[in-house]
Short mmCIF file of C-alpha atoms in Angstrom, two decimals:
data_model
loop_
_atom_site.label_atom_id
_atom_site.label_comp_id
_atom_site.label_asym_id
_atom_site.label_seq_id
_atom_site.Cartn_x
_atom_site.Cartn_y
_atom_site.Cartn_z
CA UNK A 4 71.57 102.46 142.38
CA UNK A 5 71.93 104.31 145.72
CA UNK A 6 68.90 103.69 148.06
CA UNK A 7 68.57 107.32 148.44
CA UNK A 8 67.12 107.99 144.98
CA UNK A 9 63.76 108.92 145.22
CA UNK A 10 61.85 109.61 142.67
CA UNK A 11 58.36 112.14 142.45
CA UNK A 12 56.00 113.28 139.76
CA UNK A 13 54.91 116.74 138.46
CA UNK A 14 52.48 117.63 136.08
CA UNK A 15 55.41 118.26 133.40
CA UNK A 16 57.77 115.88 134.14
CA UNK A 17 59.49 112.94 136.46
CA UNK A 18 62.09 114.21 138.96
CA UNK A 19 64.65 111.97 140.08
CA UNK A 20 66.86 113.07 143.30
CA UNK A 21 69.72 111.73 144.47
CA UNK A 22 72.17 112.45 147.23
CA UNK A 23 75.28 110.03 145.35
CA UNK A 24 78.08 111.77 145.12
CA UNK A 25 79.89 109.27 143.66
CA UNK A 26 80.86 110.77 140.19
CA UNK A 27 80.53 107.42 138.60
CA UNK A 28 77.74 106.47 139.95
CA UNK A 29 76.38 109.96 138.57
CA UNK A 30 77.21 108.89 135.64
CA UNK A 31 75.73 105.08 135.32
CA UNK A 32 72.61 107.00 136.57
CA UNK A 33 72.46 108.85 133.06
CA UNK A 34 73.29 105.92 131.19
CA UNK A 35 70.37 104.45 132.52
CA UNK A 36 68.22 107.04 131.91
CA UNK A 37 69.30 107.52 128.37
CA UNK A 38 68.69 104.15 127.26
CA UNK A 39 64.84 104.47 129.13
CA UNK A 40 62.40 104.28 126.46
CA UNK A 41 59.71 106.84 126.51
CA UNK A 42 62.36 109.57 127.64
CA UNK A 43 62.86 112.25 125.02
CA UNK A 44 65.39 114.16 127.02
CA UNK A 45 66.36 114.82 130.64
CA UNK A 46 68.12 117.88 132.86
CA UNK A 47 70.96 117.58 135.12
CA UNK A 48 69.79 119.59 137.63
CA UNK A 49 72.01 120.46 140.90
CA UNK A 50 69.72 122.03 143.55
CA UNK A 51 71.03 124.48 146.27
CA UNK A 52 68.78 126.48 148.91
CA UNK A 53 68.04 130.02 147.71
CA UNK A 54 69.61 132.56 149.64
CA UNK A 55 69.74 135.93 147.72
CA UNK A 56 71.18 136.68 144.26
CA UNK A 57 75.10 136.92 145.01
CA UNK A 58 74.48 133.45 146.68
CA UNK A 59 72.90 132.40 143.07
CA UNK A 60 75.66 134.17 140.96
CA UNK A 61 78.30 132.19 142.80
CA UNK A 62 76.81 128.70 142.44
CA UNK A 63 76.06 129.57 138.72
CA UNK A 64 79.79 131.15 138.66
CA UNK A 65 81.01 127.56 140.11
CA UNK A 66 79.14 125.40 137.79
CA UNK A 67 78.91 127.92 134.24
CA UNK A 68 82.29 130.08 134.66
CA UNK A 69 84.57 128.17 132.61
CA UNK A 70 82.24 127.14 130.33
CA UNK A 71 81.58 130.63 128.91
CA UNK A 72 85.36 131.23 128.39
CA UNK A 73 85.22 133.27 124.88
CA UNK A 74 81.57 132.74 124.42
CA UNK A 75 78.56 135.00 124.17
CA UNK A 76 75.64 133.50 126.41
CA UNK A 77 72.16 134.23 127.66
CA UNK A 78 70.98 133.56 131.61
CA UNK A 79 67.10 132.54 131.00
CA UNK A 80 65.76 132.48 134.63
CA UNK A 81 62.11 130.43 135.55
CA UNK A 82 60.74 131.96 138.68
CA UNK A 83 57.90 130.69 141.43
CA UNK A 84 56.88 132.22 144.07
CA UNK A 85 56.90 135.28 146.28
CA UNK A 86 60.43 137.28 145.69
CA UNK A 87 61.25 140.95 145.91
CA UNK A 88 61.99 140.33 142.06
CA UNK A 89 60.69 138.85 138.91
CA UNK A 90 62.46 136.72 136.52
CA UNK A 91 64.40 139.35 134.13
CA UNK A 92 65.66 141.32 137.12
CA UNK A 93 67.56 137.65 138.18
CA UNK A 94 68.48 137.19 134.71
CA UNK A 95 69.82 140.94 134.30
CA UNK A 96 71.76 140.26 137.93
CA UNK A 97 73.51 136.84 137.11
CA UNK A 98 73.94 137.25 133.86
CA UNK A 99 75.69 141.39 134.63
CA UNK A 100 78.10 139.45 137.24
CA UNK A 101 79.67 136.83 134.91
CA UNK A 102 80.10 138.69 132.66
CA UNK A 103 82.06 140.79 134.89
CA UNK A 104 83.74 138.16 136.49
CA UNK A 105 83.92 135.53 133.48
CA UNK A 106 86.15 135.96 130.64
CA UNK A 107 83.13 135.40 128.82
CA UNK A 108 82.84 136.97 124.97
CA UNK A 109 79.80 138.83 126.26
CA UNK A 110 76.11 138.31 126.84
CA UNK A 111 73.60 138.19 123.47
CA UNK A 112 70.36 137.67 123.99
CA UNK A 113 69.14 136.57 120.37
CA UNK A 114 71.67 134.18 119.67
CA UNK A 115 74.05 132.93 122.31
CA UNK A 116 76.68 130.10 121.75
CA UNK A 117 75.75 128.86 125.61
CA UNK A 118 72.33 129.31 127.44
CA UNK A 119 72.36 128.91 131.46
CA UNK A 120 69.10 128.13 132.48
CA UNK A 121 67.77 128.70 136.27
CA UNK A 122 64.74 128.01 138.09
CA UNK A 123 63.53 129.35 141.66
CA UNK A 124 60.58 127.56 143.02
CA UNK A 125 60.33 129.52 146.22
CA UNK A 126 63.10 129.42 148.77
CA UNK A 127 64.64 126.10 146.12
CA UNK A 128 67.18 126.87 143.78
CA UNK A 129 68.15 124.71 140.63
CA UNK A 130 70.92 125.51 138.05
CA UNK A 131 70.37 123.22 135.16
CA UNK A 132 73.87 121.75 134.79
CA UNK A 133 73.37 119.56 131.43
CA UNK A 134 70.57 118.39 128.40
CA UNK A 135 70.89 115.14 127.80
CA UNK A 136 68.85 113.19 124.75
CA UNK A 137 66.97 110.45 125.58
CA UNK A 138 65.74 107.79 123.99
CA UNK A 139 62.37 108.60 122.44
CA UNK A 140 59.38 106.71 122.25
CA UNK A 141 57.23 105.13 124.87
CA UNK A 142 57.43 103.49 128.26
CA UNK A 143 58.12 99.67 127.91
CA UNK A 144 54.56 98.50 128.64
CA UNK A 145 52.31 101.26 127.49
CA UNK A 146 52.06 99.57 124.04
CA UNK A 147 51.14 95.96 123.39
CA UNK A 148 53.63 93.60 123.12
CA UNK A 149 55.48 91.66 120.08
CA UNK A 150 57.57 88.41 119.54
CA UNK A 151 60.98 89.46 117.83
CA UNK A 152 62.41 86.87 115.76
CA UNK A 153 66.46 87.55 116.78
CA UNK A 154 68.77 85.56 114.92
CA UNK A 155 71.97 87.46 116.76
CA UNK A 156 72.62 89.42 113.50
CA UNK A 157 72.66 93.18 112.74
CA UNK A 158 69.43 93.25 110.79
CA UNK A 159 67.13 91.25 113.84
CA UNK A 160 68.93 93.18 117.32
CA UNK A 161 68.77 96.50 115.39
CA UNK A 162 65.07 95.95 114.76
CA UNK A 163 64.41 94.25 118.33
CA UNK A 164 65.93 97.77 119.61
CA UNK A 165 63.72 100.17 117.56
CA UNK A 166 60.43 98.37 118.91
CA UNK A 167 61.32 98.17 122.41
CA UNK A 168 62.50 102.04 121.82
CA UNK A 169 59.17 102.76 120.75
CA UNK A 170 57.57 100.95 124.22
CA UNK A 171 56.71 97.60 122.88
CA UNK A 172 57.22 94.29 125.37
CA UNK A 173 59.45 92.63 122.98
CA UNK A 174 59.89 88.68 123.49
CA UNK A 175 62.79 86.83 121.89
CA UNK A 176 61.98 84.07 119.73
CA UNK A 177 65.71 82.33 118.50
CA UNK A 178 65.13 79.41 115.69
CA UNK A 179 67.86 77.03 116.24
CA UNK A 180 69.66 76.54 113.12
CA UNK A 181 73.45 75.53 114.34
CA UNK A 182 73.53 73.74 117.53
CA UNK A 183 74.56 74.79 121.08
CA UNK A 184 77.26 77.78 119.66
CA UNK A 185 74.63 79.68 118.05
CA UNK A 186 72.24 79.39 120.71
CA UNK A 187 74.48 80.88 123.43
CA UNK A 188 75.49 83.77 120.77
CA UNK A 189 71.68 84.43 120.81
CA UNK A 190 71.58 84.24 124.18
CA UNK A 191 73.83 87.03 124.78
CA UNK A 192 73.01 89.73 122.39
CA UNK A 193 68.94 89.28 123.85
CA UNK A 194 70.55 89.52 127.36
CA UNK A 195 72.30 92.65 126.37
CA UNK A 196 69.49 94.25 124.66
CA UNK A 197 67.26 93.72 127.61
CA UNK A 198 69.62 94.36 130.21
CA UNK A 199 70.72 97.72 128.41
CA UNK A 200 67.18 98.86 127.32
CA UNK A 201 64.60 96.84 128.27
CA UNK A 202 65.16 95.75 131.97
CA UNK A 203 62.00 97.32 133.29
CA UNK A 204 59.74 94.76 131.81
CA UNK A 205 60.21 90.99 132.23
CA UNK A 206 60.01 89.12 128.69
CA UNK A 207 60.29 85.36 127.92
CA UNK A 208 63.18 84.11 125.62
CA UNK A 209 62.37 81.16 123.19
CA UNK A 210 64.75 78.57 121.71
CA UNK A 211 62.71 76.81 118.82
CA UNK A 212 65.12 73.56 117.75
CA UNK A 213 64.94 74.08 113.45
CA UNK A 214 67.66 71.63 112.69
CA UNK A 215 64.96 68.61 111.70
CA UNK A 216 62.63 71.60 109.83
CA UNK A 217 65.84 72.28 107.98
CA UNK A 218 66.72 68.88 107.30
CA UNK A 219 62.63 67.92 105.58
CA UNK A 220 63.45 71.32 103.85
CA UNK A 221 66.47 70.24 102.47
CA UNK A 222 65.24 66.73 101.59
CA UNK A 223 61.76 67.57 99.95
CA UNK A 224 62.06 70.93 98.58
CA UNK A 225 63.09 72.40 95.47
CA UNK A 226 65.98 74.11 95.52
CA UNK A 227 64.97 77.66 94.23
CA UNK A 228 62.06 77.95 96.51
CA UNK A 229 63.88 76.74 100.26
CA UNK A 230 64.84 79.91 101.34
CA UNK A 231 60.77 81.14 101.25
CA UNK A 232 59.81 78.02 102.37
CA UNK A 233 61.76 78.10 104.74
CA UNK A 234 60.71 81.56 106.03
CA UNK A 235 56.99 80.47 105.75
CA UNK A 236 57.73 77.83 108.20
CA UNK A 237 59.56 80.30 110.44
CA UNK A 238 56.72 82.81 110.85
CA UNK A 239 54.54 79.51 111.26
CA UNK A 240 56.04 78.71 114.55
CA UNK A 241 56.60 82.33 115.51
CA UNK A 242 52.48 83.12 115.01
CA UNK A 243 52.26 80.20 117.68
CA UNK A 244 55.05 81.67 120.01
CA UNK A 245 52.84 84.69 119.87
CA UNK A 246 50.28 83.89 120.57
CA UNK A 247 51.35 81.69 123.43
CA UNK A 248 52.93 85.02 124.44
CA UNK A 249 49.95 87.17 123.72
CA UNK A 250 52.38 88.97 121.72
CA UNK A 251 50.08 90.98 119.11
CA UNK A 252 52.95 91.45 116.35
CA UNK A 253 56.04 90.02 115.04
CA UNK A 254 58.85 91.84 114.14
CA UNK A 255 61.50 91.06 111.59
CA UNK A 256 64.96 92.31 110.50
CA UNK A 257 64.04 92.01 106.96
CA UNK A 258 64.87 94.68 104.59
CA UNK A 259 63.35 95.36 100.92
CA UNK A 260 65.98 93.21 98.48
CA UNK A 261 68.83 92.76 100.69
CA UNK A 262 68.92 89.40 100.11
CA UNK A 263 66.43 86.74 97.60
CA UNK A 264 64.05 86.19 99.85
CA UNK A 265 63.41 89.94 100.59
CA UNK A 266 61.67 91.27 97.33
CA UNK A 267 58.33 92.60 97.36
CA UNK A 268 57.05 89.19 96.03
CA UNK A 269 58.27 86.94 97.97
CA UNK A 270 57.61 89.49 101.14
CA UNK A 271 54.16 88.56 100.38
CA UNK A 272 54.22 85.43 99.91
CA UNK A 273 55.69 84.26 102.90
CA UNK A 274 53.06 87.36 104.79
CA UNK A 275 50.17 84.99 103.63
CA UNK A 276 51.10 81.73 105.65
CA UNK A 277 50.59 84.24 109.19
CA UNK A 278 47.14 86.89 110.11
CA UNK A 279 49.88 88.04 112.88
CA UNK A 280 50.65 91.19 111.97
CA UNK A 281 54.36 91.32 110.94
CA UNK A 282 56.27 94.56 111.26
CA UNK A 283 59.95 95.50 110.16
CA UNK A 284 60.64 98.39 110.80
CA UNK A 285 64.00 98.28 108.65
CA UNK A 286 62.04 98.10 105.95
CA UNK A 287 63.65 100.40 103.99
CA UNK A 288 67.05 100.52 105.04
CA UNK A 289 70.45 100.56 103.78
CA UNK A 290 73.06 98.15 105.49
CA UNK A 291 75.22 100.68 106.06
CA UNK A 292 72.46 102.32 108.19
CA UNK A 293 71.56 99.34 109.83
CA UNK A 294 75.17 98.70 110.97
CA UNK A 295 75.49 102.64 112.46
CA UNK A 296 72.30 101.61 114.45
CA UNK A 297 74.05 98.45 115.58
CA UNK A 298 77.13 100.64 116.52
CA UNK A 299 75.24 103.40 118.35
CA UNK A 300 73.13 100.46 120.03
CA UNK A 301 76.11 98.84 121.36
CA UNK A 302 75.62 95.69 119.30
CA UNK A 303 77.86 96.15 116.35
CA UNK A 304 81.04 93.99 117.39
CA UNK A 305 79.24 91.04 118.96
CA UNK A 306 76.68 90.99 115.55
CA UNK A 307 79.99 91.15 113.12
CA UNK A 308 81.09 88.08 115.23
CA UNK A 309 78.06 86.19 115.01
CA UNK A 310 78.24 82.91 112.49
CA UNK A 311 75.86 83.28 109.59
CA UNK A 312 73.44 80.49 109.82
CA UNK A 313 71.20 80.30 106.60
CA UNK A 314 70.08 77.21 107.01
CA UNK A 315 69.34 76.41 103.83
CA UNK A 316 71.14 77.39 100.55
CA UNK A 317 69.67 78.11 97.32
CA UNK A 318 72.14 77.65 93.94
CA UNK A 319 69.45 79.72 92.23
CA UNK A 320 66.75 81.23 94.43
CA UNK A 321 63.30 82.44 93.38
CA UNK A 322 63.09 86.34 93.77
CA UNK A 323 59.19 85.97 92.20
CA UNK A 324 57.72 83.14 94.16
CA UNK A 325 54.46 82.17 93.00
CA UNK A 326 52.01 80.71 95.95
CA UNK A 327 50.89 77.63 93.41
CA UNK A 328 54.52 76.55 92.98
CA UNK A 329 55.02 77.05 97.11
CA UNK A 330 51.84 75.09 97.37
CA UNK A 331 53.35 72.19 95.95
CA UNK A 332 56.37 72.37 97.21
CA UNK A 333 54.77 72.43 100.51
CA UNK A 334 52.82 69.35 99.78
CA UNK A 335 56.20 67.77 100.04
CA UNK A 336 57.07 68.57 103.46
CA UNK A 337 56.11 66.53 106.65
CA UNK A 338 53.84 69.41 109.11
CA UNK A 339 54.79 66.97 111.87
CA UNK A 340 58.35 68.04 111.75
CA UNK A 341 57.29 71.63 112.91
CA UNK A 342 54.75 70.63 115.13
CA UNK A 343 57.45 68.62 117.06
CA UNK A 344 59.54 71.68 116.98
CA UNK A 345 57.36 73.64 118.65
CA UNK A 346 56.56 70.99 121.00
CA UNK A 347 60.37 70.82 122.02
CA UNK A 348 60.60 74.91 122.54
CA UNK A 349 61.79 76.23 125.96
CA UNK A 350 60.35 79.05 127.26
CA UNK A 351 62.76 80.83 129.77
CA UNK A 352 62.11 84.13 131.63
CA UNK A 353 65.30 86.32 129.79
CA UNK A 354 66.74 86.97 133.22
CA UNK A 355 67.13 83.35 134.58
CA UNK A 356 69.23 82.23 131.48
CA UNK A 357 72.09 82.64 133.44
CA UNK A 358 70.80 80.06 136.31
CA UNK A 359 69.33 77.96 133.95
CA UNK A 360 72.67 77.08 132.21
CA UNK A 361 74.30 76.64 135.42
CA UNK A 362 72.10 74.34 137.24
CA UNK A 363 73.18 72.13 134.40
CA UNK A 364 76.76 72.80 134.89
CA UNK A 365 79.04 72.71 137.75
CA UNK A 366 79.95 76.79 137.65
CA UNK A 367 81.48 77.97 141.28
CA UNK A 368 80.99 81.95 142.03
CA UNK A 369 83.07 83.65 144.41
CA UNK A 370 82.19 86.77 146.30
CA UNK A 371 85.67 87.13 147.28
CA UNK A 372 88.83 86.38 144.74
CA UNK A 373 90.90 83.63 144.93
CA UNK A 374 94.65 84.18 145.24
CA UNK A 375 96.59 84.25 141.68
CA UNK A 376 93.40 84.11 139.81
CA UNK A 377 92.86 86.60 136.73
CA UNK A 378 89.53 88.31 136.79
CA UNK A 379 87.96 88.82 133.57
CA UNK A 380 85.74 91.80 132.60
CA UNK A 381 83.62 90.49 130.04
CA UNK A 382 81.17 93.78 130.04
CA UNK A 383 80.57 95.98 126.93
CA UNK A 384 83.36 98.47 127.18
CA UNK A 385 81.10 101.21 127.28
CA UNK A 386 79.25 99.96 130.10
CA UNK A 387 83.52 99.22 131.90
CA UNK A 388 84.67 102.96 130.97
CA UNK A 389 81.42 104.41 132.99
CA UNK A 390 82.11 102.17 136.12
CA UNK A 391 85.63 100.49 136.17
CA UNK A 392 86.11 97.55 138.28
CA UNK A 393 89.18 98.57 140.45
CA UNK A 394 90.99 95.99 142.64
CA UNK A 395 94.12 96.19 143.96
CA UNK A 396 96.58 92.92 143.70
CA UNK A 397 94.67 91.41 141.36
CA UNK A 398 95.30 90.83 137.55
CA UNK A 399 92.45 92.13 135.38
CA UNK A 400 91.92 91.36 131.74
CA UNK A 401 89.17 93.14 129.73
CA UNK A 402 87.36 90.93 127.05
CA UNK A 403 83.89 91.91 126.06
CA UNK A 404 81.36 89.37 126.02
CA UNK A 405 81.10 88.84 122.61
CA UNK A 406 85.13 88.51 122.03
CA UNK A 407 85.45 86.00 125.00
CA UNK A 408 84.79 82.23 123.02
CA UNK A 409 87.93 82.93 120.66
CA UNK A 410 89.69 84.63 123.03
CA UNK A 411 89.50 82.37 125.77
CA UNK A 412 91.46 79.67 123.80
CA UNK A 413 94.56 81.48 123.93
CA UNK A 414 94.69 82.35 127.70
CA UNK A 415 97.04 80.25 129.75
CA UNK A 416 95.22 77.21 130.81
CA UNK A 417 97.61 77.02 134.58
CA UNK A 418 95.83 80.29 135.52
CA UNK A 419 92.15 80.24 137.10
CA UNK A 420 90.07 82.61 135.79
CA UNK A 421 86.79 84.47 137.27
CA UNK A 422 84.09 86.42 134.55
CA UNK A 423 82.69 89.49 136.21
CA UNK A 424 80.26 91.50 134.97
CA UNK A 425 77.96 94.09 136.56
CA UNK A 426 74.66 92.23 137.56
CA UNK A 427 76.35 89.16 137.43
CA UNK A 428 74.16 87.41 133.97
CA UNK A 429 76.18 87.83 131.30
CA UNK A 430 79.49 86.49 133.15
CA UNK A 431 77.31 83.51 134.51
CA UNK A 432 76.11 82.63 130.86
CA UNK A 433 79.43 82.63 129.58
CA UNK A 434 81.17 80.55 132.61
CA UNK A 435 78.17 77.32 132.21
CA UNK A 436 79.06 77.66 128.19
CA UNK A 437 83.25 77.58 129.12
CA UNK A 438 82.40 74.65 131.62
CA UNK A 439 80.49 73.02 129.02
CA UNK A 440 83.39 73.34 126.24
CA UNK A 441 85.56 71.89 128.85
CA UNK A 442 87.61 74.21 130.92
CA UNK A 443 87.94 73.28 134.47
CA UNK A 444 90.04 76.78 135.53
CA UNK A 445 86.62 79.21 135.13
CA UNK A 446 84.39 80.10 137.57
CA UNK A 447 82.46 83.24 138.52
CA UNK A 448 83.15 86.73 140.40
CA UNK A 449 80.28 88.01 142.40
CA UNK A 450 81.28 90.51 144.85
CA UNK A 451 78.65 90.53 147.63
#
């Protein structure tokens, strides 16, 4: 953001100035806003120095005329301070002269199709340009926090989303059930989440290795009851990531019968194994639901690309588990297995994934590009269309994030190639996992 945004507090509300006149920036400035948690809405407000009414009609003209073409509309005026009028005589004024000089369908007062709204604080004068909805909810912070268990899927980021909407510090906690691939899938929908709506508050990202708890599962378990044993041993390890975290809740993507494990019953058997509060707040939620959430979010593409891992397949799962019978079956399987588990978790703040992956691979990044290499935007393309990267003489190719491993395959190998994204995470990630898979020709763009 441009250093000249500063930023004050009334009684009422937050105002946030800025002097960019940059009209993208303008507009990555309410993109941020409106993925803020704990804003319900916010003005665009332009602000002019008061003069006298004709002055006021003719910046209200410039920014309202054409947007009243065959419309009735209503001028409701907010006035401070000491004038040589009140509020209805501005109103009657401004609204009289457009719709003289606006080819306007007339001003009605009870029930206009367009309201232009004006304050005057003293010699100030602000023409509220546009409503915008925001988020909702709460502040990030100003509730307690909560361990999400995210397994990259539309059910777990959908539910991550909702409680950091509603203000909660929401860690990730990723059981590893399919090797390095799934892991960096992981990796990248949490990074998007946080970067996109949860960037004001620094959370931890956990990678808990569940191949070997798989495997005892697999080996010692009756079939009809591994898919809640295996849950049970997943909210195990995610009451100790909790409370390692001082995270007060887990959440869950779960949903009442969308799959065996999800009835009522076996909900609470697999509650009993945790005093961790668990929440889900898609409780009750159609799939079809769920996946509008995941397309509003932003996460819908990358979470119909992501591999299903079960981890464990039932021919004939238990929808009624019984705790005796899961007490037994229990008996079976070797505690040490999860204890090593959680031994072997990494704990990573989510915003040094990036450098994490490349201190252990050889990933160059460029502040300048190299001559005949392709850039490659990897950024969620509604985060490209609100701030374009625009170079002149050099190739660009646009392939979101979540398209880029099976894309990346069919790009010709004699060409160098440079990931770019906006902060610079995301297109590091993705260049340490390419290097790792074996392609020399990728590095990274970082413009200074």
């Amino acid at each position: 953001m441009d250093s000249s945004v500063v930023v004050a507090s009334d009684w009422d509300r937050i105002i946030v100035k800025s002097r960019v006149a940059d009209e993208q920036q303008r507009l990555r400035m309410i993109e941020v806003l409106s993925c803020t948690p704990g804003i319900a809405h916010f003005l665009d407000v332009m602000e002019y120095p008061f003069v006298d009414m004709p002055q006021a009609f003719e910046k209200t003209r410039e920014l309202w005329g054409n947007r009243l073409a065959h419309k009735t509309f209503a001028v409701r005026c907010k006035r401070l301070g000491k004038h040589d009028f009140n509020s209805h005589q501005m109103e009657q004024y401004i609204g009289g002269e457009l719709d003289r000089h606006c080819d306007s369908a007339g001003v009605n007062l009870r029930n206009p199709d367009v309201t232009v709204r004006i304050e005057l604080k003293n010699e100030r004068l602000y023409i509220i340009n546009r409503r915008y909805e925001g988020l909702g909810g709460f502040p990030l912070g100003s509730l307690e926090s909560a361990v999400s268990l995210i397994s990259g899927g539309f059910d777990s980021t959908v539910s991550t989303y909702m409680t950091m909407k509603r203000g909660m510090r929401t860690h990730f906690c990723f059981f590893n059930l399919g090797g390095r691939d799934h892991e960096v899938g992981v990796k990248e929908i949490a990074l998007y989440l946080w970067m996109k709506y949860g960037a004001s508050s620094r959370v931890k990202f956990v990678s808990v290795p569940f191949e070997d708890v798989v495997a005892e599962i697999l080996k010692n378990v009756d079939d009809s009851q591994m898919g809640v044993v295996l849950k049970r041993m997943m909210l195990r390890a995610g009451t100790e990531v909790a409370k390692n975290l001082r995270g007060q809740a887990l959440v869950t993507g779960e949903a009442v019968a969308q799959v065996s494990s999800q009835t009522l019953t076996n909900l609470s058997v697999i509650d009993s194994v945790t005093e961790t509060l668990v929440l889900r707040p898609l409780i009750v939620s159609d799939k079809e639901d769920i996946i509008r959430i995941a397309r509003e979010i932003g996460t819908e593409k990358f979470a119909a690309a992501m591999p299903e891992y079960c981890g464990v397949i039932s021919v004939n799962p238990t929808v009624k588990a019984r705790p005796e019978k899961i007490a037994i079956e229990e008996g079976k399987f070797d505690f040490s297995v999860l204890d090593k588990a959680l031994q072997d978790a990494v704990y990573t703040n989510i915003d040094k994934i990036a450098e994490e992956d490349l201190l252990i691979h050889d990933v160059e990044i460029l502040s300048i590009p190299v001559e005949g290499a392709v850039i490659i935007d990897v950024r969620h393309s509604s985060e490209e269309e609100i701030n374009p990267l625009e170079l002149s003489q050099i190739e660009i190719q646009k392939i979101p994030f979540y398209d880029l491993h099976s894309k990346f395959s069919e790009l010709d190998t004699s060409k160098s190639y440079l990931l770019y994204c906006d902060r610079g995470v995301m297109s590091k990630l993705h260049a340490a996992y390419l290097v790792e898979q074996g392609y020399r020709n990728v590095k990274v763009y970082r413009p200074a």
